[in-house]
Coordinates of C-alpha atoms in Angstrom, one line a residue:
Chain A
M168 CA -63.4 -43.0 -63.9
Q169 CA -66.4 -41.6 -62.2
T170 CA -68.5 -42.8 -65.2
L171 CA -66.9 -46.2 -65.3
F172 CA -67.4 -46.9 -61.6
R173 CA -70.7 -45.0 -61.5
N174 CA -69.4 -43.5 -58.4
P175 CA -69.0 -39.8 -57.7
M176 CA -66.1 -40.4 -55.4
A177 CA -63.9 -42.1 -57.9
G178 CA -60.7 -40.4 -59.0
P179 CA -57.1 -41.2 -59.7
D180 CA -55.9 -40.2 -56.2
V181 CA -58.8 -41.7 -54.2
L182 CA -58.6 -45.1 -55.9
G183 CA -54.8 -45.3 -55.5
L184 CA -53.7 -44.7 -59.1
T185 CA -51.5 -41.8 -58.1
S186 CA -49.9 -43.7 -55.3
G187 CA -49.3 -46.6 -57.7
A188 CA -47.5 -44.2 -59.9
S189 CA -45.5 -42.9 -57.0
L190 CA -44.6 -46.5 -56.0
F191 CA -43.1 -47.2 -59.4
V192 CA -41.2 -44.0 -59.4
A193 CA -39.9 -44.7 -55.9
T194 CA -38.9 -48.2 -57.0
L195 CA -36.9 -46.7 -59.9
L196 CA -35.1 -44.5 -57.4
L197 CA -34.4 -47.4 -55.0
V198 CA -32.9 -49.4 -57.8
G199 CA -30.9 -46.3 -58.6
Q200 CA -29.2 -46.4 -55.2
F201 CA -27.3 -49.5 -56.0
N202 CA -25.5 -47.9 -58.9
P203 CA -24.6 -44.3 -58.1
G204 CA -25.2 -41.8 -60.8
F205 CA -28.1 -43.9 -62.2
T206 CA -30.7 -41.9 -60.3
V207 CA -29.4 -38.6 -61.6
S208 CA -29.4 -39.8 -65.2
L209 CA -32.8 -41.3 -64.5
F210 CA -34.3 -38.0 -63.5
Q211 CA -32.8 -36.6 -66.7
N212 CA -34.4 -39.2 -68.8
P213 CA -38.1 -38.2 -68.9
W214 CA -39.3 -41.3 -70.7
S215 CA -38.3 -43.7 -68.1
I216 CA -40.1 -41.9 -65.3
A217 CA -43.1 -41.4 -67.5
L218 CA -43.2 -45.1 -68.4
A219 CA -42.8 -46.1 -64.7
A220 CA -45.5 -43.8 -63.5
S221 CA -48.0 -44.8 -66.3
M222 CA -47.4 -48.4 -65.6
G223 CA -47.9 -47.9 -61.9
G224 CA -51.1 -46.1 -62.5
A225 CA -52.4 -48.5 -65.1
L226 CA -51.5 -51.6 -62.9
V227 CA -53.4 -50.2 -59.9
F228 CA -56.3 -49.4 -62.2
I229 CA -56.4 -52.9 -63.6
L230 CA -56.2 -54.3 -60.0
I231 CA -59.1 -52.0 -59.0
I232 CA -61.3 -53.1 -62.0
F233 CA -60.5 -56.7 -61.2
I234 CA -61.7 -56.2 -57.6
A235 CA -64.6 -54.1 -58.8
N236 CA -66.0 -57.0 -60.8
S237 CA -66.1 -59.2 -57.8
V238 CA -67.5 -56.8 -55.2
K239 CA -70.0 -54.9 -57.4
D240 CA -70.6 -52.5 -54.5
N241 CA -69.4 -48.9 -54.9
T242 CA -68.8 -48.2 -51.2
S243 CA -66.7 -51.3 -50.8
L244 CA -64.8 -50.5 -53.9
L245 CA -64.0 -47.1 -52.6
I246 CA -62.7 -48.5 -49.3
I247 CA -60.6 -51.0 -51.2
G248 CA -59.2 -48.2 -53.3
L249 CA -58.3 -46.2 -50.2
M250 CA -56.6 -49.4 -48.8
I251 CA -54.6 -49.9 -52.0
S252 CA -53.7 -46.3 -51.8
A253 CA -52.6 -46.7 -48.2
A254 CA -50.7 -49.9 -48.9
T255 CA -48.7 -48.5 -51.8
S256 CA -48.0 -45.3 -49.9
S257 CA -46.6 -47.3 -47.0
I258 CA -44.3 -49.3 -49.3
V259 CA -43.1 -45.9 -50.6
S260 CA -42.5 -44.8 -47.0
V261 CA -40.4 -47.9 -46.3
M262 CA -38.4 -47.2 -49.4
Q263 CA -37.9 -43.6 -48.4
F264 CA -36.7 -44.8 -45.0
T265 CA -34.0 -47.0 -46.5
S266 CA -32.9 -44.6 -49.2
Q267 CA -30.1 -42.1 -49.2
A268 CA -30.5 -38.5 -48.4
D269 CA -30.0 -37.2 -52.0
D270 CA -32.5 -39.6 -53.5
L271 CA -34.9 -38.9 -50.7
Q272 CA -34.6 -35.2 -51.3
A273 CA -35.3 -35.7 -55.0
F274 CA -38.3 -37.9 -54.3
M275 CA -39.7 -35.6 -51.6
V276 CA -39.6 -32.7 -53.9
W277 CA -41.3 -34.7 -56.5
T278 CA -44.2 -35.7 -54.2
L279 CA -44.8 -32.1 -53.2
G280 CA -45.9 -31.5 -56.8
S281 CA -44.8 -28.8 -59.1
V282 CA -45.5 -27.8 -62.6
G283 CA -42.3 -25.7 -62.8
N284 CA -39.8 -28.5 -63.1
T285 CA -40.6 -29.3 -66.7
G286 CA -38.3 -28.1 -69.4
W287 CA -39.0 -28.3 -73.2
K288 CA -37.6 -31.8 -73.3
E289 CA -40.0 -33.1 -70.6
L290 CA -42.8 -31.0 -72.1
S291 CA -42.5 -32.7 -75.4
V292 CA -42.7 -36.1 -73.9
L293 CA -45.6 -35.1 -71.6
S294 CA -47.5 -33.5 -74.5
L295 CA -47.2 -36.7 -76.6
I296 CA -48.4 -38.8 -73.7
I297 CA -51.3 -36.4 -73.0
L298 CA -52.2 -36.2 -76.7
G299 CA -52.4 -40.0 -76.9
G300 CA -54.5 -40.2 -73.7
L301 CA -56.8 -37.5 -75.0
I302 CA -57.3 -39.1 -78.5
I303 CA -58.3 -42.3 -76.8
S304 CA -60.6 -40.4 -74.4
Y305 CA -62.3 -38.7 -77.4
A306 CA -62.8 -42.0 -79.2
L307 CA -64.5 -43.2 -76.1
I308 CA -67.3 -40.6 -76.0
K309 CA -70.0 -43.1 -77.0
P310 CA -69.1 -46.0 -74.7
L311 CA -68.5 -43.5 -71.8
N312 CA -72.0 -42.1 -72.3
G313 CA -73.3 -45.7 -72.5
W314 CA -71.6 -46.6 -69.2
L315 CA -73.7 -43.9 -67.5
L316 CA -76.7 -46.1 -67.9
G317 CA -75.0 -49.1 -66.3
E318 CA -73.5 -52.3 -67.9
N319 CA -76.7 -54.0 -68.9
Y320 CA -78.2 -51.0 -70.8
A321 CA -74.9 -50.2 -72.4
K322 CA -74.7 -53.8 -73.7
N323 CA -78.2 -53.6 -75.0
L324 CA -77.2 -50.4 -76.9
N325 CA -74.5 -52.5 -78.7
I326 CA -71.6 -51.0 -76.8
N327 CA -68.5 -53.2 -76.6
L328 CA -68.0 -53.3 -72.8
D329 CA -64.7 -55.2 -72.6
R330 CA -63.0 -53.2 -75.3
S331 CA -64.1 -49.8 -73.9
R332 CA -63.1 -50.8 -70.4
F333 CA -59.7 -51.7 -71.6
L334 CA -59.3 -48.5 -73.5
I335 CA -60.5 -46.5 -70.5
V336 CA -57.7 -48.2 -68.4
I337 CA -55.1 -47.3 -71.0
A338 CA -56.2 -43.7 -71.3
T339 CA -56.4 -43.1 -67.6
G340 CA -53.1 -44.8 -67.0
L341 CA -51.4 -42.6 -69.7
L342 CA -53.0 -39.4 -68.4
T343 CA -52.5 -40.0 -64.7
G344 CA -49.1 -41.5 -65.1
G345 CA -47.9 -38.8 -67.5
V346 CA -48.9 -36.0 -65.2
T347 CA -47.8 -37.7 -62.1
A348 CA -44.3 -38.4 -63.6
F349 CA -43.5 -34.8 -64.3
C350 CA -45.6 -32.8 -61.8
G351 CA -45.7 -35.2 -58.9
P352 CA -48.8 -36.8 -57.4
I353 CA -51.1 -33.9 -57.4
A354 CA -54.0 -34.5 -55.1
F355 CA -57.6 -33.5 -55.4
V356 CA -57.9 -32.1 -59.0
G357 CA -58.9 -35.4 -60.5
L358 CA -61.7 -35.9 -58.0
A359 CA -63.0 -32.3 -57.9
V360 CA -62.8 -30.9 -61.4
P361 CA -65.6 -33.1 -62.9
H362 CA -67.9 -32.0 -60.1
L363 CA -67.1 -28.4 -60.4
V364 CA -67.4 -28.5 -64.2
R365 CA -70.8 -30.3 -64.0
L366 CA -72.1 -27.6 -61.6
L367 CA -71.1 -25.0 -64.2
V368 CA -72.0 -27.0 -67.3
P369 CA -75.0 -29.2 -66.5
A370 CA -74.2 -31.9 -69.0
T371 CA -74.0 -35.7 -68.9
N372 CA -72.8 -36.1 -72.5
H373 CA -69.0 -36.8 -72.6
K374 CA -68.8 -35.0 -75.9
I375 CA -69.2 -31.8 -73.8
L376 CA -67.8 -33.1 -70.5
I377 CA -64.4 -34.2 -71.8
P378 CA -63.3 -30.8 -73.3
A379 CA -65.0 -29.0 -70.3
V380 CA -63.1 -31.0 -67.8
M381 CA -59.9 -30.5 -69.8
V382 CA -60.2 -26.8 -69.7
G383 CA -61.5 -26.7 -66.2
G384 CA -58.7 -28.9 -64.8
A385 CA -56.0 -26.9 -66.6
S386 CA -57.5 -23.6 -65.4
L387 CA -57.8 -24.8 -61.8
L388 CA -54.3 -26.1 -61.7
L389 CA -52.9 -22.9 -63.3
L390 CA -54.8 -20.9 -60.7
C391 CA -53.4 -23.0 -57.9
D392 CA -49.9 -22.7 -59.3
M393 CA -50.2 -18.9 -59.5
L394 CA -51.2 -18.9 -55.8
A395 CA -48.4 -21.3 -55.0
Q396 CA -45.9 -18.8 -56.4
I397 CA -47.2 -16.4 -53.8
P398 CA -47.5 -13.1 -55.6
G399 CA -45.0 -10.5 -54.3
S400 CA -42.7 -13.0 -52.8
T401 CA -39.9 -15.3 -53.9
Q402 CA -41.1 -18.2 -51.8
V403 CA -42.8 -21.1 -53.6
L404 CA -45.4 -23.3 -51.8
P405 CA -45.8 -27.0 -52.7
L406 CA -48.5 -27.2 -55.3
N407 CA -50.1 -30.2 -53.6
A408 CA -50.8 -28.2 -50.5
V409 CA -52.4 -25.4 -52.5
T410 CA -54.7 -27.6 -54.6
S411 CA -56.1 -29.2 -51.5
M412 CA -56.2 -26.0 -49.4
I413 CA -58.2 -24.1 -52.1
G414 CA -60.1 -27.0 -53.7
A415 CA -61.5 -28.9 -50.7
P416 CA -63.5 -26.0 -49.2
V417 CA -64.8 -25.1 -52.7
V418 CA -66.1 -28.6 -53.2
I419 CA -67.7 -28.7 -49.8
W420 CA -69.3 -25.4 -50.4
M421 CA -70.6 -26.4 -53.8
I422 CA -72.0 -29.7 -52.5
I423 CA -73.8 -28.0 -49.7
K424 CA -75.2 -25.4 -52.1
A425 CA -76.3 -27.9 -54.7
K426 CA -77.6 -30.4 -52.1
R427 CA -76.6 -33.3 -54.3
I428 CA -73.7 -34.8 -56.1
S429 CA -73.9 -37.4 -58.8
V430 CA -72.0 -39.0 -61.7
Chain B
M172 CA -104.8 -55.0 -88.8
F173 CA -102.1 -56.8 -86.9
D174 CA -101.0 -60.2 -88.0
L175 CA -101.0 -62.8 -85.3
T176 CA -99.5 -65.6 -87.3
N177 CA -96.2 -63.8 -87.9
I178 CA -93.4 -65.2 -85.6
A179 CA -91.1 -62.6 -84.1
L180 CA -89.0 -64.7 -81.8
L181 CA -88.5 -68.5 -81.4
T182 CA -86.6 -70.5 -78.8
K183 CA -85.4 -74.0 -79.6
D184 CA -84.7 -76.3 -76.6
L185 CA -83.5 -73.3 -74.7
V186 CA -81.9 -73.9 -71.3
V187 CA -81.8 -70.8 -69.1
G188 CA -79.9 -70.4 -65.9
Y189 CA -76.7 -69.2 -64.4
T190 CA -73.2 -70.6 -63.7
K191 CA -71.8 -70.4 -60.2
E192 CA -68.4 -71.7 -59.3
K193 CA -68.2 -73.5 -62.6
K194 CA -71.5 -75.4 -62.0
S195 CA -74.6 -74.8 -64.1
H196 CA -77.9 -74.1 -62.4
A197 CA -80.7 -74.4 -64.9
L198 CA -83.8 -72.4 -64.0
F199 CA -85.7 -73.4 -67.2
D200 CA -85.3 -76.5 -69.3
S201 CA -85.8 -77.1 -73.0
L202 CA -88.1 -74.2 -73.6
N203 CA -89.8 -74.1 -77.0
L204 CA -91.6 -70.9 -77.1
S205 CA -92.6 -68.3 -79.6
L206 CA -93.6 -64.7 -79.7
R207 CA -95.7 -63.4 -82.5
A208 CA -95.5 -60.0 -84.1
G209 CA -97.9 -57.5 -82.5
E210 CA -98.8 -59.4 -79.4
L211 CA -98.5 -58.5 -75.8
V212 CA -97.3 -61.4 -73.6
C213 CA -97.2 -61.2 -69.9
F214 CA -94.6 -63.5 -68.3
M215 CA -95.7 -64.6 -64.8
G216 CA -94.4 -66.8 -62.1
S217 CA -93.7 -66.9 -58.4
N218 CA -90.9 -64.8 -57.0
G219 CA -87.4 -66.1 -57.6
V220 CA -88.5 -68.5 -60.4
G221 CA -86.1 -66.8 -62.8
K222 CA -88.2 -64.2 -64.7
T223 CA -85.3 -61.7 -64.8
T224 CA -82.8 -64.4 -65.9
L225 CA -85.0 -65.4 -68.8
I226 CA -85.5 -61.8 -69.9
R227 CA -81.7 -61.2 -69.7
T228 CA -81.1 -64.4 -71.7
L229 CA -83.7 -63.6 -74.4
T230 CA -82.2 -60.0 -74.6
G231 CA -78.7 -61.4 -75.1
L232 CA -77.3 -59.9 -71.9
Q233 CA -76.4 -63.4 -70.7
K234 CA -75.6 -66.6 -72.6
P235 CA -78.1 -69.5 -72.5
L236 CA -76.8 -72.7 -71.0
G237 CA -78.1 -74.5 -74.1
G238 CA -80.4 -74.3 -77.1
K239 CA -81.0 -71.4 -79.4
I240 CA -82.9 -68.1 -79.7
E241 CA -83.9 -66.9 -83.1
T242 CA -85.4 -63.5 -83.9
I243 CA -86.7 -62.3 -87.2
N244 CA -83.7 -61.1 -89.4
N245 CA -81.6 -61.3 -86.3
Q246 CA -82.9 -57.9 -85.3
A247 CA -82.0 -56.4 -82.0
V248 CA -84.2 -56.4 -78.9
A249 CA -84.8 -53.4 -76.7
V250 CA -85.1 -53.9 -73.0
V251 CA -86.3 -52.1 -69.9
L252 CA -84.7 -53.6 -66.8
T253 CA -85.1 -52.9 -63.1
D254 CA -81.5 -51.4 -63.0
R255 CA -81.4 -47.9 -61.5
I256 CA -79.9 -45.1 -63.5
N257 CA -77.2 -43.4 -61.4
S258 CA -76.8 -40.4 -63.5
A259 CA -79.4 -38.2 -61.8
V260 CA -78.7 -35.0 -63.5
M261 CA -79.4 -36.4 -67.0
T262 CA -82.4 -35.0 -68.7
V263 CA -85.3 -37.1 -69.9
Y264 CA -84.6 -36.0 -73.5
D265 CA -80.9 -37.1 -73.2
L266 CA -82.0 -40.4 -71.8
I267 CA -84.3 -41.0 -74.7
T268 CA -81.6 -40.1 -77.3
Y269 CA -79.6 -43.1 -75.9
G270 CA -82.1 -45.3 -77.8
R271 CA -80.4 -44.1 -81.0
Y272 CA -76.9 -45.2 -79.9
P273 CA -76.8 -48.5 -81.8
Y274 CA -77.2 -46.4 -85.0
L275 CA -74.7 -43.7 -84.3
N276 CA -70.9 -43.5 -84.9
W277 CA -68.3 -42.7 -82.3
N278 CA -69.0 -39.0 -82.5
V279 CA -72.7 -39.5 -81.3
S280 CA -74.2 -36.9 -83.6
L281 CA -77.9 -37.4 -84.2
S282 CA -79.3 -37.0 -87.6
D283 CA -82.7 -35.4 -88.4
R284 CA -84.1 -38.8 -88.7
D285 CA -82.8 -39.7 -85.3
Y286 CA -84.4 -36.6 -83.7
E287 CA -87.7 -37.5 -85.5
I288 CA -87.7 -41.0 -83.9
V289 CA -86.9 -39.6 -80.5
E290 CA -89.8 -37.1 -80.8
Q291 CA -92.1 -39.9 -81.9
A292 CA -91.1 -42.0 -78.9
I293 CA -91.8 -39.0 -76.6
K294 CA -95.2 -38.6 -78.2
Q295 CA -96.0 -42.3 -77.9
V296 CA -95.7 -42.4 -74.1
H297 CA -97.0 -38.8 -73.6
L298 CA -93.8 -37.4 -72.1
E299 CA -94.0 -34.0 -73.9
S300 CA -94.4 -32.0 -70.6
I301 CA -91.4 -33.5 -68.8
V302 CA -88.7 -33.9 -71.5
D303 CA -86.5 -31.1 -70.0
K304 CA -86.7 -32.4 -66.4
K305 CA -83.8 -34.1 -64.8
L306 CA -84.1 -37.8 -63.8
F307 CA -84.0 -37.1 -60.1
E308 CA -87.0 -34.8 -60.4
L309 CA -89.2 -37.6 -61.8
S310 CA -91.7 -39.8 -60.0
D311 CA -91.1 -43.6 -60.2
G312 CA -93.9 -43.8 -62.8
Q313 CA -92.4 -41.0 -65.0
L314 CA -89.0 -42.6 -64.8
Q315 CA -90.4 -45.9 -66.0
M316 CA -92.2 -44.1 -68.9
A317 CA -88.9 -42.4 -69.8
M318 CA -87.1 -45.8 -69.9
I319 CA -89.9 -47.1 -72.1
A320 CA -89.5 -44.2 -74.4
K321 CA -85.7 -44.9 -74.6
A322 CA -86.4 -48.5 -75.5
L323 CA -89.0 -47.3 -78.2
A324 CA -86.3 -45.0 -79.7
Q325 CA -84.2 -48.1 -80.3
D326 CA -86.8 -48.9 -82.9
T327 CA -86.7 -52.6 -82.5
P328 CA -89.6 -55.0 -83.4
I329 CA -89.3 -56.6 -80.0
L330 CA -89.4 -55.0 -76.6
F331 CA -88.8 -56.8 -73.2
L332 CA -89.7 -55.2 -69.9
D333 CA -88.8 -56.6 -66.5
E334 CA -91.3 -55.7 -63.8
P335 CA -92.2 -52.3 -65.3
T336 CA -95.0 -51.7 -62.9
A337 CA -93.3 -52.6 -59.6
H338 CA -93.5 -49.9 -57.0
L339 CA -96.1 -48.0 -58.9
D340 CA -99.6 -47.1 -57.9
L341 CA -102.6 -48.6 -59.6
N342 CA -103.2 -45.6 -61.9
N343 CA -99.6 -45.7 -63.2
R344 CA -99.7 -49.4 -63.6
V345 CA -102.8 -49.3 -65.7
E346 CA -101.4 -46.5 -67.8
I347 CA -98.2 -48.4 -68.5
M348 CA -100.1 -51.5 -69.5
N349 CA -102.5 -49.5 -71.7
I350 CA -99.6 -47.8 -73.5
L351 CA -97.8 -51.2 -74.0
R352 CA -101.0 -52.7 -75.4
S353 CA -101.6 -49.8 -77.8
L354 CA -98.0 -50.1 -79.0
C355 CA -98.6 -53.7 -79.9
R356 CA -101.7 -52.7 -81.8
T357 CA -100.5 -49.6 -83.6
S358 CA -96.8 -50.3 -84.2
N359 CA -97.1 -54.1 -84.5
K360 CA -94.4 -54.4 -81.8
T361 CA -93.9 -57.6 -79.9
I362 CA -93.8 -56.9 -76.2
L363 CA -93.0 -59.3 -73.4
V364 CA -93.6 -58.1 -69.8
A365 CA -92.4 -59.9 -66.8
T366 CA -94.8 -59.0 -64.0
H367 CA -96.5 -60.4 -61.0
E368 CA -99.6 -58.1 -61.4
L369 CA -102.1 -60.9 -61.9
D370 CA -105.2 -58.7 -62.4
L371 CA -103.5 -56.4 -64.9
A372 CA -102.0 -59.3 -66.9
L373 CA -105.3 -61.1 -67.1
Q374 CA -107.0 -58.1 -68.4
T375 CA -104.4 -56.8 -70.9
A376 CA -102.3 -59.7 -72.2
D377 CA -102.9 -61.4 -75.5
R378 CA -101.1 -64.4 -74.1
I379 CA -99.5 -65.4 -70.8
W380 CA -96.3 -67.3 -70.2
L381 CA -96.6 -69.0 -66.9
A382 CA -93.5 -70.4 -65.2
T383 CA -94.4 -73.7 -63.5
S384 CA -92.5 -75.4 -60.7
D385 CA -91.0 -78.0 -63.0
R386 CA -88.8 -75.5 -64.9
K387 CA -91.2 -75.2 -67.8
I388 CA -93.2 -72.4 -69.2
V389 CA -96.9 -72.9 -70.1
S390 CA -98.1 -70.5 -72.8
G391 CA -101.8 -69.7 -73.4
I392 CA -104.5 -67.1 -73.5
P393 CA -105.3 -65.8 -70.0
E394 CA -108.9 -67.2 -69.9
D395 CA -107.8 -70.7 -70.7
L396 CA -105.1 -70.7 -68.1
V397 CA -107.7 -69.5 -65.5
L398 CA -110.3 -72.1 -66.4
D399 CA -108.0 -75.1 -66.7
G400 CA -106.6 -74.4 -63.2
T401 CA -103.0 -73.8 -64.4
F402 CA -102.9 -70.5 -62.4
D403 CA -104.2 -72.2 -59.2
A404 CA -101.5 -74.9 -59.6
V405 CA -98.7 -72.4 -59.9
F406 CA -99.6 -69.8 -57.4
Q407 CA -101.5 -71.9 -54.8
F408 CA -103.7 -69.0 -53.9
K409 CA -104.2 -68.4 -50.2
G410 CA -107.7 -66.9 -49.9
F411 CA -107.9 -65.6 -53.4
D412 CA -110.6 -66.9 -55.8
L413 CA -109.3 -66.4 -59.3
K414 CA -112.4 -67.4 -61.1
T415 CA -114.4 -64.6 -59.4
G416 CA -111.3 -62.4 -59.2
K417 CA -111.9 -61.7 -55.5
I418 CA -110.5 -62.4 -52.1
S419 CA -112.6 -65.1 -50.5
N420 CA -114.0 -63.8 -47.2
E421 CA -114.9 -66.2 -44.4
A422 CA -118.5 -65.8 -43.3
S423 CA -117.4 -65.3 -39.7
R424 CA -120.5 -63.7 -38.3
N425 CA -122.8 -66.6 -38.9
V426 CA -125.5 -64.2 -40.1
S427 CA -127.2 -64.6 -43.5
I428 CA -128.6 -61.7 -45.5
S429 CA -130.6 -61.8 -48.6
L430 CA -129.4 -59.1 -50.9
T431 CA -131.3 -57.7 -53.9
G432 CA -130.5 -54.8 -56.2
S433 CA -128.5 -54.1 -59.4
G434 CA -125.6 -52.2 -60.8
H435 CA -122.5 -50.9 -59.1
P436 CA -124.3 -50.1 -55.8
F437 CA -125.3 -53.8 -55.6
L438 CA -121.8 -55.1 -56.2
W439 CA -120.1 -52.7 -53.7
T440 CA -122.8 -53.5 -51.1
K441 CA -122.1 -57.2 -51.6
N442 CA -118.4 -56.4 -51.2
A443 CA -119.0 -54.6 -48.0
L444 CA -121.1 -57.3 -46.5
E445 CA -118.7 -60.1 -47.4
R446 CA -115.8 -58.1 -46.2
C447 CA -117.4 -57.8 -42.8
G448 CA -118.2 -61.5 -42.6
Y449 CA -121.8 -61.7 -43.6
F450 CA -123.1 -64.6 -45.7
I451 CA -125.2 -63.7 -48.7
S452 CA -128.1 -66.1 -49.2
S453 CA -131.3 -65.7 -51.2
T454 CA -133.3 -67.6 -48.5
A455 CA -132.2 -65.6 -45.5
K456 CA -134.9 -63.9 -43.4
L457 CA -133.0 -60.7 -43.0
K458 CA -133.5 -58.8 -46.3
L459 CA -131.6 -55.9 -47.7
E460 CA -132.7 -54.1 -50.8
V461 CA -130.4 -51.7 -52.7
A462 CA -132.7 -49.2 -54.3
E463 CA -132.4 -45.8 -55.9
E464 CA -133.9 -42.5 -54.7
E465 CA -133.2 -39.2 -56.6
A466 CA -130.3 -40.9 -58.5
K467 CA -128.6 -41.9 -55.3
P468 CA -128.5 -45.4 -53.7
V469 CA -130.5 -46.1 -50.6
W470 CA -130.5 -49.3 -48.6
L471 CA -133.7 -50.8 -47.2
L472 CA -133.1 -53.3 -44.4
T473 CA -136.1 -55.5 -43.6
S474 CA -136.2 -57.9 -40.6
K475 CA -139.1 -59.7 -38.9
T476 CA -140.2 -56.7 -36.9
E477 CA -139.3 -53.6 -38.8
M478 CA -138.0 -51.9 -42.0
T479 CA -135.2 -49.3 -41.8
K480 CA -133.9 -47.0 -44.6
F481 CA -130.2 -46.0 -44.8
Y482 CA -128.7 -43.3 -46.9
A483 CA -125.1 -44.4 -46.4
L484 CA -123.4 -47.8 -46.5
E485 CA -121.4 -47.1 -43.4
K486 CA -124.5 -46.3 -41.3
L487 CA -126.0 -49.6 -42.6
L488 CA -122.9 -51.6 -41.6
N489 CA -122.9 -50.0 -38.1
A490 CA -126.5 -50.9 -37.6
L491 CA -125.9 -54.4 -38.7
I492 CA -122.9 -54.9 -36.5
S493 CA -124.8 -53.4 -33.4
R494 CA -127.7 -55.8 -34.2
D495 CA -125.2 -58.6 -34.2
T496 CA -123.7 -57.7 -30.8
K497 CA -127.2 -57.4 -29.2
G498 CA -127.9 -60.9 -30.4
E499 CA -131.0 -60.2 -32.5
D500 CA -132.1 -62.6 -35.1

């Protein structure tokens, strides 16, 4: 996403994809209120949540790209993304306000984020979705590299802009939606990992970047989860709190140290 | 030898412009132009006339409003635009490999032949010493050279450049134009450069495309366009005399000097005097001779009463100006 928007601040949570996914999951829950028992079965059916979250993510992404084509200015786009994020979050809040205690509890737990609530059934669904997203991402190495030079140069290098933009939307929707559905809206990792990885592996070629970001993201999340379990205690912290608590200072420190941040 | 009769690109009744709110705005109408293989063409026109739009259209980045563009064997065109590259941490070498992208599969693995072409592009624009630098470490001139190398690696018979010398100092501007010209001569490339550097264009271009105010483009060799007044009509020079290539100075001091001498010292003395508002006339009573003494220029100023020798032009000017204020003849 940072490549597509040529903006180092772009990320699924900043641009509202994660909250879009949340909105769709919350909508599912709200619909569930009107026929009791539906919600429970819903949370037991991993496909429906995954589908809802992916759709929510992809829809917000399409909306963002649509707006991006008319504003052309990265800063405005970022502000618009933040606004969309705020708007969807507020709709979710309204839904929470009107929903029943049980559903609310389920939803709240979901938003805190956790990688522990996934059984084999969920994992098999998640891995299929992730695999699909990753295959598309890999097929996009060349256009993604091309996007780094900007639309005009990419086009001059015979890169099909419309098709690759569409595929980037699909891949991002799948990856963000899939993870959000099962682990909750995990903040920060999507924005920070590419920067952390680039500071370690100074590459601009997506052939190197994509696997590096994959490994980096997974390692960071695993580390955060280990810390969330609080070694030597039975208490478990919400994963979302840990990712931001650990990650934000790290990114600030790295930016100050490296003096610059770029796509 | 390069062949100047070989056509590389043709336009047929081309209409160039943009569409805004479903209305077409034509910037150029029914253009019938051609580019020949191996020639360097400078495309000139006043600001805002549509130079960038025409380059974008000829490159295929935007659709023409009408007419056709034909290239030899429908071959691709490489382009250097004014767009900034945001990816600051990319190395020059990586940037140049982008030129090979049209020839690569999804996996972007470069073959030996691709690496050879990249190396050759680096050599052609003399970037050997900076290939490992990152883009943010480069000067504007070096960045422009890297973009040109990328375009060369695309290995197309035609190359378009939009304002490649903007924001560069004179030295870099001359270097870029020289490189472009030698590419035309040695690799038989066709190069079209949109520029507003009149002096450079006049001295390097094989031909000039001049955008006129009536949405046409006049094509001709630089000297013809100067002599037939086309340039004057388009640019409406304010205080610049194109035929002498100099800024016209008003003889504000009302003092005439007769100047004699030869070579560069003579020309620069003339420049200094005119710049300061003196009128050069062979019949003036005040005489200045530019001579040479021990391989250095000296200036001999002769008036009615005396003769003074100066060893520096600045001293001479100061003396002339103080004469002026005292009101001497």
